[in-house]
mmCIF file of C-alpha atoms in Angstrom:
data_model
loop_
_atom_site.group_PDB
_atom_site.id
_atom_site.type_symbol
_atom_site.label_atom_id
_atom_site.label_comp_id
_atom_site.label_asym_id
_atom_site.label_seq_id
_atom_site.Cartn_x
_atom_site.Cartn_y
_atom_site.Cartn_z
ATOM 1 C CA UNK A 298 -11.093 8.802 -10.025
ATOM 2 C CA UNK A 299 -8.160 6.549 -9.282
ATOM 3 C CA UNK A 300 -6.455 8.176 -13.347
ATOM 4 C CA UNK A 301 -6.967 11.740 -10.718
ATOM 5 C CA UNK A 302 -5.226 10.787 -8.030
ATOM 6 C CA UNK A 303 -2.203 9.030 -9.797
ATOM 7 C CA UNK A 304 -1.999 12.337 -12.525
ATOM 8 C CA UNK A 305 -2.395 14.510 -9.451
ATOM 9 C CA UNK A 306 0.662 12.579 -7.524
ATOM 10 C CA UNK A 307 2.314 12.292 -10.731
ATOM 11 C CA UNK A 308 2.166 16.222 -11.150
ATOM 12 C CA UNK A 309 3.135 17.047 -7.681
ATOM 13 C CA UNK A 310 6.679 14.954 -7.937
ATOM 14 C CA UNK A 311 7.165 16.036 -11.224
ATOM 15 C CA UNK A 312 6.993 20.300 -9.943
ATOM 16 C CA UNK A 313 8.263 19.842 -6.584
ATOM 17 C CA UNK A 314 11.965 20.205 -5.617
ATOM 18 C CA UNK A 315 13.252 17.050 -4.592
ATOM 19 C CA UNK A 316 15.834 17.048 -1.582
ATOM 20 C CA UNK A 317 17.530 14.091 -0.016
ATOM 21 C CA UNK A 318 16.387 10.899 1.371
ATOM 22 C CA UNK A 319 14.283 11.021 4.284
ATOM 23 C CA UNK A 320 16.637 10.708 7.474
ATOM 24 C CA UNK A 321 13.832 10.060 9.842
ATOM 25 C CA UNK A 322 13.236 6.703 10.893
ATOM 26 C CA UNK A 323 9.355 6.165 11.642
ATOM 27 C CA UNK A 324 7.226 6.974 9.239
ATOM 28 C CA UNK A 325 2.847 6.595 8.121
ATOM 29 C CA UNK A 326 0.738 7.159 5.372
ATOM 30 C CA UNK A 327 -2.569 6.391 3.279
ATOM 31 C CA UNK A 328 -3.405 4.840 -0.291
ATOM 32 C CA UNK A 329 -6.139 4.288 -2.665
ATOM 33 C CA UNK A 330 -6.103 1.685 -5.551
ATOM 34 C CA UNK A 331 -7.474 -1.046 -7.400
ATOM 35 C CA UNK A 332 -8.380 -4.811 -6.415
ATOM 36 C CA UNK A 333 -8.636 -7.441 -8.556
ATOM 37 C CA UNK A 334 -10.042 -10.965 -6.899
ATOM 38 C CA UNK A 335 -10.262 -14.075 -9.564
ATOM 39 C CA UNK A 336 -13.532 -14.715 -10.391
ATOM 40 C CA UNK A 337 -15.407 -11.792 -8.785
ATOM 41 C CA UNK A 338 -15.714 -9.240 -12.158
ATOM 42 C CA UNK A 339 -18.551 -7.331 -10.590
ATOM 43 C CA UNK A 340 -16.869 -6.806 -7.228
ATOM 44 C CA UNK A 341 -15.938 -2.896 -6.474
ATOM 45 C CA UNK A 342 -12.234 -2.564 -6.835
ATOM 46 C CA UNK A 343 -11.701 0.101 -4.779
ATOM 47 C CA UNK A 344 -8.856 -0.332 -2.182
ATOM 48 C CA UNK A 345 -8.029 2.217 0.234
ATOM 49 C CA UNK A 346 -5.530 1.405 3.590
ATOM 50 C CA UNK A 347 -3.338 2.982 5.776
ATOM 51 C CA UNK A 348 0.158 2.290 6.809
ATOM 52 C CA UNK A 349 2.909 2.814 9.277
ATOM 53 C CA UNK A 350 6.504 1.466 9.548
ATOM 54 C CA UNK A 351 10.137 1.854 11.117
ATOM 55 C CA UNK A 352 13.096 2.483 8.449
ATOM 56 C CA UNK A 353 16.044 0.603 10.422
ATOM 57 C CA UNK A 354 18.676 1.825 7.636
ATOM 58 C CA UNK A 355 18.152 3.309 3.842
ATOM 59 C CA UNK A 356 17.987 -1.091 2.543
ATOM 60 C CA UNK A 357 15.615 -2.448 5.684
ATOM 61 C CA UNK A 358 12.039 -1.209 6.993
ATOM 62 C CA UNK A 359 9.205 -3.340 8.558
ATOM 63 C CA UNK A 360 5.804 -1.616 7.949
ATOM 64 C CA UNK A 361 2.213 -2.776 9.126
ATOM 65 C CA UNK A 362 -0.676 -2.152 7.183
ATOM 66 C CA UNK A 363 -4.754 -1.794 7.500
ATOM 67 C CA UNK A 364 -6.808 -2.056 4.069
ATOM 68 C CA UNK A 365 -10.236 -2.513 2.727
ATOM 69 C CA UNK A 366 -9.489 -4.456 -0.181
ATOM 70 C CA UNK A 367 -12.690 -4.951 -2.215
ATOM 71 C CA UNK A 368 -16.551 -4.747 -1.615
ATOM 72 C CA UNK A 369 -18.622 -7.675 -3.299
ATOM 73 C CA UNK A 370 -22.119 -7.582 -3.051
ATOM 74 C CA UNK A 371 -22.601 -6.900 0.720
ATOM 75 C CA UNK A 372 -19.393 -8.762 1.610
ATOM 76 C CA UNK A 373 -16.538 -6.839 2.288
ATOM 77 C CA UNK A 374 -12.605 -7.733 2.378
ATOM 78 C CA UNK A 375 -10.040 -6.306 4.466
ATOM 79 C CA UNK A 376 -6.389 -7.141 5.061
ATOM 80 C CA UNK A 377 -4.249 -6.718 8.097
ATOM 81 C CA UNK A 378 -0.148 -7.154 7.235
ATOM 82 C CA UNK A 379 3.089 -6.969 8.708
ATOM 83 C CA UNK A 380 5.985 -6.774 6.154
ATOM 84 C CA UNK A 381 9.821 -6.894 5.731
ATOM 85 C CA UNK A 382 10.857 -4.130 3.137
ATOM 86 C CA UNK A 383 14.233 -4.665 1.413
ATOM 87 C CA UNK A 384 14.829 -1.329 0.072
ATOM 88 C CA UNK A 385 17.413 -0.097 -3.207
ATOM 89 C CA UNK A 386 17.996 3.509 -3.594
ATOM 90 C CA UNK A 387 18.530 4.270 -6.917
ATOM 91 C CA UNK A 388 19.243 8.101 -6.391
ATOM 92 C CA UNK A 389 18.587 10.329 -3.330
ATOM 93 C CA UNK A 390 15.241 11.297 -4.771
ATOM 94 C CA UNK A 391 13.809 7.540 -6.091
ATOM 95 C CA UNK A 392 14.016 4.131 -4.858
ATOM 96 C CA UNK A 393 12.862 0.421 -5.428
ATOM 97 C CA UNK A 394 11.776 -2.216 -2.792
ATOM 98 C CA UNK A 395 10.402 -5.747 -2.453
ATOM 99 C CA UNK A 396 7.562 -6.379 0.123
ATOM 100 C CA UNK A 397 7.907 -9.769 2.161
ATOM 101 C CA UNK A 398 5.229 -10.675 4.616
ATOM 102 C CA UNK A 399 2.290 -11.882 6.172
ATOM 103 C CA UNK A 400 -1.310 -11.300 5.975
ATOM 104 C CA UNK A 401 -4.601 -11.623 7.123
ATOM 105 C CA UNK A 402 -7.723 -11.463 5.294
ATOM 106 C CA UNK A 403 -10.903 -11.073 6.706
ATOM 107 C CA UNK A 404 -14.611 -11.047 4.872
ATOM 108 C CA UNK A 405 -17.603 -9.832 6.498
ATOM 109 C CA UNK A 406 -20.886 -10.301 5.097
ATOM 110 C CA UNK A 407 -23.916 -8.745 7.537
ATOM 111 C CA UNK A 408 -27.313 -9.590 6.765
ATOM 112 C CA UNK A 409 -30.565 -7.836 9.005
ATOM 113 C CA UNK A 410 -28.911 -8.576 12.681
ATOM 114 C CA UNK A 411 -26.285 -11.134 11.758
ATOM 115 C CA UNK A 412 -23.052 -10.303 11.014
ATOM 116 C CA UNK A 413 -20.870 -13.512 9.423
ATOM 117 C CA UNK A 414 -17.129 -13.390 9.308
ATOM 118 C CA UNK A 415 -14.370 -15.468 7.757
ATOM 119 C CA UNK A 416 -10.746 -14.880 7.484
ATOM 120 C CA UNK A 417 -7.673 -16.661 6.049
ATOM 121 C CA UNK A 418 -3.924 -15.543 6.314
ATOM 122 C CA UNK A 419 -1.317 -16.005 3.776
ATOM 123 C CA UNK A 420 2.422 -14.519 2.613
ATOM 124 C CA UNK A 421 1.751 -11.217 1.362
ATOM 125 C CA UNK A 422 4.191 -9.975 -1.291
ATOM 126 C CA UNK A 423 4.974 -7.178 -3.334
ATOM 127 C CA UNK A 424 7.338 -4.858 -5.378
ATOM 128 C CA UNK A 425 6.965 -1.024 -5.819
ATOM 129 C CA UNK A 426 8.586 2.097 -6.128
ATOM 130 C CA UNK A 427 9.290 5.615 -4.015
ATOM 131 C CA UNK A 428 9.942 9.122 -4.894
ATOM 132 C CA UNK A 429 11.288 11.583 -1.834
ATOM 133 C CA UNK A 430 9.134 15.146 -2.464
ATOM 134 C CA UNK A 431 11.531 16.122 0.196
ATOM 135 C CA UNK A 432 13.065 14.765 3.474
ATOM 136 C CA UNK A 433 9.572 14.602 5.068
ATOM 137 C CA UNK A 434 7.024 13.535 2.585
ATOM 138 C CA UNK A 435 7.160 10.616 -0.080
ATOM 139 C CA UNK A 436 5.016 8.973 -2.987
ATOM 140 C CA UNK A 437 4.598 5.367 -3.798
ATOM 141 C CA UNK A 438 3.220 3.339 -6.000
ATOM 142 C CA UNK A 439 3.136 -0.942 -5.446
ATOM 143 C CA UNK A 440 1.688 -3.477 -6.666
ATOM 144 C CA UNK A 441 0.654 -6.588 -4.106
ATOM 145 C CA UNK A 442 -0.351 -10.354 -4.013
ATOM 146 C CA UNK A 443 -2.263 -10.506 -0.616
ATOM 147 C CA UNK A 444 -3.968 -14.073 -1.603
ATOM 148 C CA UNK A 445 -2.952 -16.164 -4.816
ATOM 149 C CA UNK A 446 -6.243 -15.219 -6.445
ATOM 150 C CA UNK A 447 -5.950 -11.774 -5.334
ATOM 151 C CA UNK A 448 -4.155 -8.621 -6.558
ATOM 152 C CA UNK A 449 -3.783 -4.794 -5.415
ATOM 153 C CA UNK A 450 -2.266 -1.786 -7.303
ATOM 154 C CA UNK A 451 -2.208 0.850 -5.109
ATOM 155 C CA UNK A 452 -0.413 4.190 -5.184
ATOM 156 C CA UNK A 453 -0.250 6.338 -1.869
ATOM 157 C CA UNK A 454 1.534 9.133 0.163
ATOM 158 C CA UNK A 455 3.857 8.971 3.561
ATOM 159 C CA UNK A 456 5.281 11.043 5.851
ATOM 160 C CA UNK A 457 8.367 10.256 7.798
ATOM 161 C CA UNK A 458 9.052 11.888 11.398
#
């Protein structure tokens, strides 16, 4: 499903007419991807999240973030971020940016009544890329290190207003 979604994105910025960088300063979005966690092979690795941010300038955004990471047998991982984007444009259309931040990760396991809950928080860091559709609506694609055993690829769509 996830080869779907990225051909489907892939096909959409390939036919549609790009225009210049979005001018509008907030902007949120949703994206679906893959999780790998060290030494959990049989855990689902299907990520989805959300995100929001504020684009200060076309180099400087800070964006928040609300993901379910992975599902392993009935415990499942979420992360909660806040992040510093440093952000090169490369053309009006495509651009490059680093991810600096912080994280928290939370695993809940509930069994009959009980619910159990753990969490941890960490630097969460990341690189990825961005194509402008047009001034309102972008695509991304990133790849992220919530936890030094963990890893997310994710690819995902915004809009900015």
């Amino acid at each position: 499903m996830l080869k779907k979604v990225a051909v489907a994105l892939t096909l959409v910025a390939a036919f549609a007419s790009a225009q210049a960088q979005s001018n509008n300063a907030f902007y949120a979005g949703a994206d679906i991807g893959n999780t790998k966690v060290d030494g959990l092979d049989s855990a689902d690795k299907l990520s989805y999240g959300i995100f929001g941010g504020y684009k200060f300038n076309d180099n400087v955004a800070a964006e928040a973030n609300f993901r379910h990471l992975t599902k392993w047998n009935s415990v499942n991982v979420t992360q909660t971020g806040l992040s510093v984007l440093g952000i090169v444009p490369v053309s009006k259309e495509f651009s490059v940016f680093a991810r600096l931040g912080y994280n928290n990760l939370s695993a809940s396991a509930s069994a009959g009544n009980t619910t159990v809950t753990s969490s941890t928080s960490g630097a969460l860091y990341g690189v990825g890329v961005n194509f402008q559709v047009n001034k309102e609506v972008g695509i991304r694609a990133e790849y992220q290190r919530p936890a030094s055993d963990t890893k997310n690829f994710n690819v995902g769509v915004h809009y900015s207003f």
